[in-house]
Short mmCIF file of C-alpha atoms in Angstrom, two decimals:
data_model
loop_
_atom_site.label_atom_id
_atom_site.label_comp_id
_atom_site.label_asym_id
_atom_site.label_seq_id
_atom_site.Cartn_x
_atom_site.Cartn_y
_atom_site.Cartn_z
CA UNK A 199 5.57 15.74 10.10
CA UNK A 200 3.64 13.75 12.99
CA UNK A 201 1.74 10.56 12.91
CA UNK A 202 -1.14 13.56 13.68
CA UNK A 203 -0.92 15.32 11.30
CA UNK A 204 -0.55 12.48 8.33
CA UNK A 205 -3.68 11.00 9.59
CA UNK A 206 -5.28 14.17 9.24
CA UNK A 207 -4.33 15.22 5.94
CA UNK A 208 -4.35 11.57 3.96
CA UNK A 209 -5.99 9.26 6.16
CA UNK A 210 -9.64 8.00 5.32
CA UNK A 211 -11.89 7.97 8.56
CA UNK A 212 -13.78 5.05 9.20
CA UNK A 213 -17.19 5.10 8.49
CA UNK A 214 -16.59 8.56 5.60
CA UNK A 215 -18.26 8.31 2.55
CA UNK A 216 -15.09 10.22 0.71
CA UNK A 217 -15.37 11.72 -2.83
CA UNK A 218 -12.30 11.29 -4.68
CA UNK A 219 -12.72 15.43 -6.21
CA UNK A 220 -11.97 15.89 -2.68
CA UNK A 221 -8.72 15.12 -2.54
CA UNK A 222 -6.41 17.05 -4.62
CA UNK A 223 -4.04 15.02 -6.50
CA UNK A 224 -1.50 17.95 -7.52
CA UNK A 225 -0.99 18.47 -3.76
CA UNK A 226 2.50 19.87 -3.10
CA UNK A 227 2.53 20.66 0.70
CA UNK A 228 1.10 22.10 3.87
CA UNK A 229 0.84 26.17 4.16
CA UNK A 230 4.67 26.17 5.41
CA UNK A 231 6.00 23.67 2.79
CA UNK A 232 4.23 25.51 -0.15
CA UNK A 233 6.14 29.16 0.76
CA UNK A 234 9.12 26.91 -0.30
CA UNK A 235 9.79 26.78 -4.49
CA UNK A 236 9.01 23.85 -6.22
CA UNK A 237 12.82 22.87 -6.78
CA UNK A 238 13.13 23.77 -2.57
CA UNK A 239 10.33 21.44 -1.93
CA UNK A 240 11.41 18.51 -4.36
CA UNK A 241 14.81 18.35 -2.27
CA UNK A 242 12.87 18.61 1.54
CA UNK A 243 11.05 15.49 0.09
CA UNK A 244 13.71 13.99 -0.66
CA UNK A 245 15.41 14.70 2.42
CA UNK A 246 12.83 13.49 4.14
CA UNK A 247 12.74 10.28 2.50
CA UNK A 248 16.18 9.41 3.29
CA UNK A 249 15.42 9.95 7.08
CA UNK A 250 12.44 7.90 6.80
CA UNK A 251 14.47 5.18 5.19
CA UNK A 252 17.31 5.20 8.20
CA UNK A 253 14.25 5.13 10.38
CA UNK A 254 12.52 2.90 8.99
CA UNK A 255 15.80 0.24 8.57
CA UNK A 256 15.80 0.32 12.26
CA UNK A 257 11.86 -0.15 12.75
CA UNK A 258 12.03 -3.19 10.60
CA UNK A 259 15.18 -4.33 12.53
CA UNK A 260 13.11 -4.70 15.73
CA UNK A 261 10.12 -5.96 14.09
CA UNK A 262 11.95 -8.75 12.45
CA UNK A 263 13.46 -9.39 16.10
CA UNK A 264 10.82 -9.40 17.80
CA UNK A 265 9.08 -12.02 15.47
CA UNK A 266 5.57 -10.71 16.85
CA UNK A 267 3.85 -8.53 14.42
CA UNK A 268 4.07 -8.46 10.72
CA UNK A 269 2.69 -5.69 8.42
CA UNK A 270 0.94 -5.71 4.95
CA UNK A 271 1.61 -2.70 2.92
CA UNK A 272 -0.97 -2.74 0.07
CA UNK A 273 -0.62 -0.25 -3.16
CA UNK A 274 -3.39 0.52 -5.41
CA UNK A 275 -3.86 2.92 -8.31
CA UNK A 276 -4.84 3.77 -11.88
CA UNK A 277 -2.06 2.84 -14.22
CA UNK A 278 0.74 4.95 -14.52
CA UNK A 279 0.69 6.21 -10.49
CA UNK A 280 3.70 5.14 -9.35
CA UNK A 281 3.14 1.95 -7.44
CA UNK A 282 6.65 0.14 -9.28
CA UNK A 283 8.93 2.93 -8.40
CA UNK A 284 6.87 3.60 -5.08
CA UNK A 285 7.68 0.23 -4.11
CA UNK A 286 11.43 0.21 -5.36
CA UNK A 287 12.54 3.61 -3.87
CA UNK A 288 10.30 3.49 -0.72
CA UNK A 289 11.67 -0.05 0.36
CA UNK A 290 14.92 0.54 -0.75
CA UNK A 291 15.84 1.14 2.98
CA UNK A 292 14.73 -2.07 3.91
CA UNK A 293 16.76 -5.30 4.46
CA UNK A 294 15.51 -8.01 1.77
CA UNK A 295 15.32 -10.93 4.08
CA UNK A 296 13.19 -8.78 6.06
CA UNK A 297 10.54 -7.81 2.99
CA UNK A 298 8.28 -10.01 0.58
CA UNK A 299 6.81 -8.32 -2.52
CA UNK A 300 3.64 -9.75 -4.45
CA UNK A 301 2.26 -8.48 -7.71
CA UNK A 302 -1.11 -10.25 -8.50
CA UNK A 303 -2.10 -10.99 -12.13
CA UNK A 304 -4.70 -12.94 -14.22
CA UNK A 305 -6.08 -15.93 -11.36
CA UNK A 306 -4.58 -19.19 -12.22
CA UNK A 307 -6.38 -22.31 -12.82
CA UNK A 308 -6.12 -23.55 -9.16
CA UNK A 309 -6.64 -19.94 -8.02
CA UNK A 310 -10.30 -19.78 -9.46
CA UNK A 311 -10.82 -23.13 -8.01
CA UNK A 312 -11.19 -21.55 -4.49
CA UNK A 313 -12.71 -18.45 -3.23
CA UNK A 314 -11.25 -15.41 -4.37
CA UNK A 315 -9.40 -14.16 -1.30
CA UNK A 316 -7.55 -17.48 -1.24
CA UNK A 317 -4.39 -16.59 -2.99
CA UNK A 318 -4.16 -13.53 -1.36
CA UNK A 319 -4.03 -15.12 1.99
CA UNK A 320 -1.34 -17.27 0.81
CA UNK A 321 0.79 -14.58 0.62
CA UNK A 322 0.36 -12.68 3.74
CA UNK A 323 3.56 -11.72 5.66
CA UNK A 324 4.99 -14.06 8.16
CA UNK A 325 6.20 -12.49 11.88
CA UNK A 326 8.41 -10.29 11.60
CA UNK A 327 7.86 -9.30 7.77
CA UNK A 328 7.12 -6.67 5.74
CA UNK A 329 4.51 -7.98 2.98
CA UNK A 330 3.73 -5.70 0.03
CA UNK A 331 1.10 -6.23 -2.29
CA UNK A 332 1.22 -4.28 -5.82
CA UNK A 333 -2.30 -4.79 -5.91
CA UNK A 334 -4.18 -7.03 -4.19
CA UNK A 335 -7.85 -8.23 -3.17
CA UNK A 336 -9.53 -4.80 -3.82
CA UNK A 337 -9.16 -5.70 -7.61
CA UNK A 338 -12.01 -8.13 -6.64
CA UNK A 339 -14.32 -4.51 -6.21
CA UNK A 340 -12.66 -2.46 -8.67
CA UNK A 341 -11.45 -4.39 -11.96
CA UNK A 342 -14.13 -6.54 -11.71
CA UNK A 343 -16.80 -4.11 -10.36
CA UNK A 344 -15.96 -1.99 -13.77
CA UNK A 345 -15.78 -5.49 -16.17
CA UNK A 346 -18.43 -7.29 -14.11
CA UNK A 347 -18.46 -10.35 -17.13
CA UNK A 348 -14.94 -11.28 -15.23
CA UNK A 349 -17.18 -13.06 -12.72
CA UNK A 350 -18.61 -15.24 -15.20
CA UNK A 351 -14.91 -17.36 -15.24
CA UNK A 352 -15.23 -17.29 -11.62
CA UNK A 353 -17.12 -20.62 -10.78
CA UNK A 354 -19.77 -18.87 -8.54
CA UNK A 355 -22.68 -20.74 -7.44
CA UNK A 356 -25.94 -19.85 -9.35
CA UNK A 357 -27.61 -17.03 -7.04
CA UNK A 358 -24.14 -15.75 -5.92
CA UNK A 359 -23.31 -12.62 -8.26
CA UNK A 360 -26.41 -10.82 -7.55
CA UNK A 361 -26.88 -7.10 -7.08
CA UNK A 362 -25.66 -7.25 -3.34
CA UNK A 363 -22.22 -8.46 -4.27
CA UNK A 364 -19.84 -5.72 -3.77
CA UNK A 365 -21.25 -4.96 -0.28
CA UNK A 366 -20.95 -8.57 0.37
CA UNK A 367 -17.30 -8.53 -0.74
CA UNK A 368 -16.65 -5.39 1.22
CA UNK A 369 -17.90 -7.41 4.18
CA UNK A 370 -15.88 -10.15 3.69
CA UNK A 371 -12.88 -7.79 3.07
CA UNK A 372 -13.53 -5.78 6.35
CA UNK A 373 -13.61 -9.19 8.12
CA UNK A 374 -10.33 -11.20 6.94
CA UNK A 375 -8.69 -8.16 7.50
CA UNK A 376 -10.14 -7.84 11.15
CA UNK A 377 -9.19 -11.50 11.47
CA UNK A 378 -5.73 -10.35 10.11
CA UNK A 379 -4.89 -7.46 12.23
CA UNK A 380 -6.52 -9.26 15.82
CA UNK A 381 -3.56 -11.42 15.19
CA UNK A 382 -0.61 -9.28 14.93
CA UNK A 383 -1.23 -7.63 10.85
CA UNK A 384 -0.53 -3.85 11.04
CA UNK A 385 -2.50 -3.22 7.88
CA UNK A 386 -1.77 -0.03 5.66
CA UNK A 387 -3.18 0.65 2.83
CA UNK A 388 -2.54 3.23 0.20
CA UNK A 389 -4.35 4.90 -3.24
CA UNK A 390 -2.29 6.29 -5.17
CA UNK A 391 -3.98 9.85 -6.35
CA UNK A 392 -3.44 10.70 -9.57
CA UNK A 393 -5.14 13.26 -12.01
CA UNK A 394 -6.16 12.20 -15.55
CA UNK A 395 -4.04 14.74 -16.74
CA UNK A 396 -0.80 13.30 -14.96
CA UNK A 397 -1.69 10.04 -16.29
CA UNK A 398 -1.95 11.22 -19.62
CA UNK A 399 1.31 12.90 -19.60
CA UNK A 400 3.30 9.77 -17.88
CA UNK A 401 1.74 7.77 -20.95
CA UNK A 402 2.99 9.69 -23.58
CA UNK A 403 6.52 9.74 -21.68
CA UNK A 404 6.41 6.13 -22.15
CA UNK A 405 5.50 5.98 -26.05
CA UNK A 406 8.50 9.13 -26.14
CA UNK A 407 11.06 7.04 -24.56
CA UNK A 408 11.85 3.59 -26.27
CA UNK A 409 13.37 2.63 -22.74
CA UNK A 410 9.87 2.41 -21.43
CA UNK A 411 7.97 0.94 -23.92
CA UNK A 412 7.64 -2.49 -22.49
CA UNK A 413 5.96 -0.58 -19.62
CA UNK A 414 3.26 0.53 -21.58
CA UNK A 415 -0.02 -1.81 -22.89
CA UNK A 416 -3.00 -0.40 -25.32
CA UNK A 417 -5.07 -1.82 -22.63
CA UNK A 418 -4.11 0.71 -20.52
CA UNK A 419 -5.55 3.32 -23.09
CA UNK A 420 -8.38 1.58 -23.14
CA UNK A 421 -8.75 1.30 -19.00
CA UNK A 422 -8.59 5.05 -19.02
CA UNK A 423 -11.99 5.02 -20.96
CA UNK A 424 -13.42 3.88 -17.73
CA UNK A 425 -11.70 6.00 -15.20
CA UNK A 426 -15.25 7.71 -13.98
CA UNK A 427 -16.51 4.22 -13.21
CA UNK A 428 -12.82 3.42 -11.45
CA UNK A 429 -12.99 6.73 -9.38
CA UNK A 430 -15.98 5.57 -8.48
CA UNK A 431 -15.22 2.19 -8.05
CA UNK A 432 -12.25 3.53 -5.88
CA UNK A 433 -14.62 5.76 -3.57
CA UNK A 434 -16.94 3.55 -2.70
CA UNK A 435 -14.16 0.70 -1.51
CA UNK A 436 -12.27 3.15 0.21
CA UNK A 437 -15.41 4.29 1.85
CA UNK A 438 -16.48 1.01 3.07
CA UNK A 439 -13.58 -0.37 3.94
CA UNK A 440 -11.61 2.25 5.67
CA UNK A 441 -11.62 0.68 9.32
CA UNK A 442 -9.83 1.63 12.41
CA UNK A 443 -7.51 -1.44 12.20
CA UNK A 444 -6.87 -1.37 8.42
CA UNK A 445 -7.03 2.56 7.30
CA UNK A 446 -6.78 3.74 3.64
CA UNK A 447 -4.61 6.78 2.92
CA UNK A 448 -5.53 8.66 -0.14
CA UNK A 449 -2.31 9.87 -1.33
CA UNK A 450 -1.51 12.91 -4.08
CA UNK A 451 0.57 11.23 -6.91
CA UNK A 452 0.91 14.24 -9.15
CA UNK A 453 4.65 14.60 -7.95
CA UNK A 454 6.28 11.45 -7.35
CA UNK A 455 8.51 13.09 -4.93
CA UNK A 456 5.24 13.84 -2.28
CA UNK A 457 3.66 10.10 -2.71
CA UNK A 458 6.93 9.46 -1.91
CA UNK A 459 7.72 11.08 1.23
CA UNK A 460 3.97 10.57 2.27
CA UNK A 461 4.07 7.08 2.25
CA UNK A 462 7.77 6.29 3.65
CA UNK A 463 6.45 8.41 6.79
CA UNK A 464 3.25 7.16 7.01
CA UNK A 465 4.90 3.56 7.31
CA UNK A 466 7.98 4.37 9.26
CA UNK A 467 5.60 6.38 11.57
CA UNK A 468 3.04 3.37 11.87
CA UNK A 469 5.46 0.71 12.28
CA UNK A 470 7.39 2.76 15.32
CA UNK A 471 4.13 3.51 17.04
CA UNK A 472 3.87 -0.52 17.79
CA UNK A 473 6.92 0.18 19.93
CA UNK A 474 8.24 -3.32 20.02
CA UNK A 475 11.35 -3.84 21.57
CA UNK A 476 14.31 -5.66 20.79
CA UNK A 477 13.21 -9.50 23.00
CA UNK A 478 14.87 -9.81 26.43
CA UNK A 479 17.72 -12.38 27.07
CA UNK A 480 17.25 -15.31 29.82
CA UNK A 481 19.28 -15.60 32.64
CA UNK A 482 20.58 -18.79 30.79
CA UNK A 483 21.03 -17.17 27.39
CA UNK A 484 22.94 -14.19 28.56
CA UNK A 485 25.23 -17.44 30.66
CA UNK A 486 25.25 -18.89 27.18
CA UNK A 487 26.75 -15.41 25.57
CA UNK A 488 29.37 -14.94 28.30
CA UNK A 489 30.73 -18.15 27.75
CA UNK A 490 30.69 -17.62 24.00
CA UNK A 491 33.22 -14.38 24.84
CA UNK A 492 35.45 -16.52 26.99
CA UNK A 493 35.62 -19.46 24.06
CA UNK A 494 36.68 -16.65 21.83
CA UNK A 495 38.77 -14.47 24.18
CA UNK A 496 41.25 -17.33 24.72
CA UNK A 497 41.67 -18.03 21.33
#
């Protein structure tokens, strides 16, 4: 599938005010791909996956030599969406050295102590890297937006968690991640789509299997009695801060196997269309190589 075509079936536009009803979670395919049976399709995904993954090896050999641009890869979801095994089979193409992972939990002490994008920027990709965040800032305008009495351990000023707030943070996002990408950030940033139903069903795979229990938290039964104020927690930040140099992708999570192949293209694609190059050797540094060949030759 083109970089076209993605765009026009997942990406958010800047400026759209999207509803998330919209966007079909249990999507399984374009008009072509659906003519296919569901076992026929599960394998093309797959399929496509692994070419993404040789692809995308090679993208992230350049990028890392070309120690210019870094991207940030940022997941976020309801519970149960996928963003773990998104992350582990997705990157699984990718050279460690070459990738940096961040999960974000309760603030810290010293976090709260500064403003809330601080630890965030502490852990933005180097040159050359691949940064993913499982999670990351936008809990500051979703978990908190749904449990606004989290601001109160937050050590704002008097006057500063006034009605006005999440517009100001959207602001504030919209700008560090300007800042980030007019310095060499390719920004990409996913939500993972899935139905109530689908979570539901993952949830009760998780009690079923004793395997997965550690994965599973009565908090997260009692998150899901606020998923109309996350979906609309989630449409309104995607909405706002879907931006020509930092684009949200809403992407169907129903079958892990589509999230899947949607996002290892989407990144492979992005990350080609920088086409960086491989840096040029010197004059000296090629001298420097042809000497090295001698020095062994003659060994």
């Amino acid at each position: 599938m083109k970089k076209k075509e993605l765009d026009a079936l997942f990406r958010v536009p800047a400026g759209k005010k999207i509803r998330l009803k919209d966007y079909d979670p249990g999507w399984a395919g374009t008009k072509s791909l659906a003519k296919l049976e569901s076992d026929e399709l599960k394998e093309k995904a797959k399929e496509l996956v692994r070419e993404d993954l040789e692809n995308l090896s090679k993208a992230q050999e350049v990028l890392y030599a070309s120690d210019t641009w870094s991207v940030l890869v940022i997941f976020q979801a309801m519970d149960a969406a996928g963003k773990d095994g998104m992350i582990k089979h997705v990157m699984s193409g990718v050279n460690p050295s070459g990738c940096e992972v961040s999960s974000f939990k309760k603030p810290s002490d010293e976090e709260l102590d500064h403003n809330y994008l601080w630890r965030y920027a502490r852990r933005m990709p180097s040159r050359g890297l691949i940064g993913i965040f499982n999670r990351s800032y936008y809990e500051e305008v979703l978990v908190v937006r749904v449990h606004p009495e989290i601001l109160d351990v937050q050590k704002l000023p008097d006057g500063k968690k006034g009605k006005d707030i999440w517009e100001e943070r959207y602001q504030d996002i919209n700008a560090f991640e300007r800042h980030l990408a007019r310095n060499g950030t390719l920004i990409l940033k996913f939500f993972l789509h899935v139905s109530k139903k689908e979570q539901k069903k993952r949830f009760l795979a998780r009690l079923d299997d004793s395997a997965k229990h550690w994965k599973f938290s009565t908090a997260d039964v009692a998150e899901r009695g606020h998923w109309d104020a996350y979906q609309d927690a989630f449409e309104d930040a995607i909405s706002a801060t879907s931006t020509d140099w930092a684009p949200w992708y809403v992407v169907p999570a129903d079958h892990k196997w589509i999230s899947r192949a949607v996002v290892a293209e989407v990144i492979t694609k992005s990350i080609e269309n920088l086409d960086l190059k491989f840096p040029k050797m010197t004059k000296e540094r090629m001298k420097g190589l042809d000497e090295a060949r001698k020095l062994l030759e003659s060994e």
